[in-house]
Amino acid sequence: MKIIICDDDPIQRDFIRACLEVSATQHEFAEFELGKDALDHLRMHDGDLMFLDMGLPDIDGLEVLRQLREFSELPVIVISGDDTI
């Protein structure tokens, strides 16, 4: 399974990866701090699941999701520390 993790917090990325690595399923990970980099990657490579932080430093997570939906139906799990989202 190809997992895309887009979060500017390296501790959060490590946590997500560690949680998934304990399963019996083999995973490939691509990790990004910036939404633009994740989108560029996904335009060229496929994925099976994305974890997307809403509070990215370059592009708002909702905008990343809008742009992603222009070319992909990749399942996305939203990550946010903001309890108003």
C-alpha atoms as a PDB file:
ATOM      1  CA  MET A   1       0.000   0.000   0.000  1.00  0.00           C
ATOM      2  CA  LYS A   2       1.354   3.420  -0.983  1.00  0.00           C
ATOM      3  CA  ILE A   3       0.757   5.956   1.788  1.00  0.00           C
ATOM      4  CA  ILE A   4       1.199   9.704   1.320  1.00  0.00           C
ATOM      5  CA  ILE A   5       1.725  11.722   4.521  1.00  0.00           C
ATOM      6  CA  CYS A   6       1.533  15.493   4.173  1.00  0.00           C
ATOM      7  CA  ASP A   7       2.177  17.194   7.506  1.00  0.00           C
ATOM      8  CA  ASP A   8       4.677  19.886   8.436  1.00  0.00           C
ATOM      9  CA  ASP A   9       5.251  18.315  11.861  1.00  0.00           C
ATOM     10  CA  PRO A  10       7.920  15.589  11.667  1.00  0.00           C
ATOM     11  CA  ILE A  11       6.759  14.070  14.970  1.00  0.00           C
ATOM     12  CA  GLN A  12       3.236  13.670  13.562  1.00  0.00           C
ATOM     13  CA  ARG A  13       4.604  12.074  10.377  1.00  0.00           C
ATOM     14  CA  ASP A  14       6.722   9.677  12.446  1.00  0.00           C
ATOM     15  CA  PHE A  15       3.699   8.772  14.590  1.00  0.00           C
ATOM     16  CA  ILE A  16       1.486   7.981  11.593  1.00  0.00           C
ATOM     17  CA  ARG A  17       4.218   5.916   9.955  1.00  0.00           C
ATOM     18  CA  ALA A  18       4.942   4.013  13.201  1.00  0.00           C
ATOM     19  CA  CYS A  19       1.249   3.192  13.683  1.00  0.00           C
ATOM     20  CA  LEU A  20       0.978   1.793  10.173  1.00  0.00           C
ATOM     21  CA  GLU A  21       4.270  -0.115  10.258  1.00  0.00           C
ATOM     22  CA  VAL A  22       3.034  -2.421  13.040  1.00  0.00           C
ATOM     23  CA  SER A  23       0.388  -3.921  10.753  1.00  0.00           C
ATOM     24  CA  ALA A  24       1.077  -7.051   8.766  1.00  0.00           C
ATOM     25  CA  THR A  25       0.652  -5.114   5.510  1.00  0.00           C
ATOM     26  CA  GLN A  26       3.705  -3.782   3.713  1.00  0.00           C
ATOM     27  CA  HIS A  27       3.579  -0.017   3.136  1.00  0.00           C
ATOM     28  CA  GLU A  28       5.521   2.403   1.005  1.00  0.00           C
ATOM     29  CA  PHE A  29       5.620   5.927   2.414  1.00  0.00           C
ATOM     30  CA  ALA A  30       6.070   9.277   0.731  1.00  0.00           C
ATOM     31  CA  GLU A  31       6.270  12.140   3.223  1.00  0.00           C
ATOM     32  CA  PHE A  32       5.940  15.858   2.556  1.00  0.00           C
ATOM     33  CA  GLU A  33       6.032  19.027   4.651  1.00  0.00           C
ATOM     34  CA  LEU A  34       4.439  21.174   1.951  1.00  0.00           C
ATOM     35  CA  GLY A  35       1.150  20.757   0.128  1.00  0.00           C
ATOM     36  CA  LYS A  36       2.673  21.809  -3.188  1.00  0.00           C
ATOM     37  CA  ASP A  37       5.271  19.049  -2.966  1.00  0.00           C
ATOM     38  CA  ALA A  38       2.618  16.422  -2.176  1.00  0.00           C
ATOM     39  CA  LEU A  39       0.480  17.566  -5.102  1.00  0.00           C
ATOM     40  CA  ASP A  40       3.476  17.534  -7.456  1.00  0.00           C
ATOM     41  CA  HIS A  41       4.280  13.986  -6.328  1.00  0.00           C
ATOM     42  CA  LEU A  42       0.702  12.789  -6.762  1.00  0.00           C
ATOM     43  CA  ARG A  43       0.492  14.224 -10.273  1.00  0.00           C
ATOM     44  CA  MET A  44       3.358  11.896 -11.247  1.00  0.00           C
ATOM     45  CA  HIS A  45       2.809   8.886  -8.936  1.00  0.00           C
ATOM     46  CA  ASP A  46      -0.184   6.978  -7.687  1.00  0.00           C
ATOM     47  CA  GLY A  47      -1.080   6.348  -4.078  1.00  0.00           C
ATOM     48  CA  ASP A  48      -3.581   4.321  -2.086  1.00  0.00           C
ATOM     49  CA  LEU A  49      -4.229   6.638   0.871  1.00  0.00           C
ATOM     50  CA  MET A  50      -3.251  10.130   1.992  1.00  0.00           C
ATOM     51  CA  PHE A  51      -3.006  11.657   5.455  1.00  0.00           C
ATOM     52  CA  LEU A  52      -3.395  15.411   5.021  1.00  0.00           C
ATOM     53  CA  ASP A  53      -2.777  18.104   7.630  1.00  0.00           C
ATOM     54  CA  MET A  54      -5.096  21.096   7.322  1.00  0.00           C
ATOM     55  CA  GLY A  55      -2.511  23.537   8.730  1.00  0.00           C
ATOM     56  CA  LEU A  56       0.306  23.410   6.202  1.00  0.00           C
ATOM     57  CA  PRO A  57       2.761  26.315   5.929  1.00  0.00           C
ATOM     58  CA  ASP A  58       2.404  26.868   2.171  1.00  0.00           C
ATOM     59  CA  ILE A  59      -1.132  25.919   1.074  1.00  0.00           C
ATOM     60  CA  ASP A  60      -4.202  25.463   3.241  1.00  0.00           C
ATOM     61  CA  GLY A  61      -5.087  21.773   3.512  1.00  0.00           C
ATOM     62  CA  LEU A  62      -8.549  22.394   2.053  1.00  0.00           C
ATOM     63  CA  GLU A  63      -6.940  23.936  -1.011  1.00  0.00           C
ATOM     64  CA  VAL A  64      -4.648  20.912  -1.342  1.00  0.00           C
ATOM     65  CA  LEU A  65      -7.751  18.711  -1.241  1.00  0.00           C
ATOM     66  CA  ARG A  66      -9.555  20.866  -3.850  1.00  0.00           C
ATOM     67  CA  GLN A  67      -6.584  20.674  -6.206  1.00  0.00           C
ATOM     68  CA  LEU A  68      -6.171  16.950  -5.589  1.00  0.00           C
ATOM     69  CA  ARG A  69      -9.810  16.323  -6.541  1.00  0.00           C
ATOM     70  CA  GLU A  70      -9.168  17.922  -9.946  1.00  0.00           C
ATOM     71  CA  PHE A  71      -7.141  14.865 -10.951  1.00  0.00           C
ATOM     72  CA  SER A  72      -7.561  12.130  -8.316  1.00  0.00           C
ATOM     73  CA  GLU A  73     -10.097  10.312  -6.155  1.00  0.00           C
ATOM     74  CA  LEU A  74      -7.378   9.223  -3.708  1.00  0.00           C
ATOM     75  CA  PRO A  75      -8.886   8.539  -0.264  1.00  0.00           C
ATOM     76  CA  VAL A  76      -7.791  11.213   2.237  1.00  0.00           C
ATOM     77  CA  ILE A  77      -7.751  11.166   6.023  1.00  0.00           C
ATOM     78  CA  VAL A  78      -7.751  14.726   7.356  1.00  0.00           C
ATOM     79  CA  ILE A  79      -5.459  15.614  10.252  1.00  0.00           C
ATOM     80  CA  SER A  80      -6.001  18.798  12.219  1.00  0.00           C
ATOM     81  CA  GLY A  81      -5.169  20.243  15.595  1.00  0.00           C
ATOM     82  CA  ASP A  82      -7.877  22.860  15.041  1.00  0.00           C
ATOM     83  CA  ASP A  83     -11.081  21.764  16.754  1.00  0.00           C
ATOM     84  CA  THR A  84     -13.196  24.160  14.647  1.00  0.00           C
ATOM     85  CA  ILE A  85     -12.688  22.223  11.409  1.00  0.00           C
END
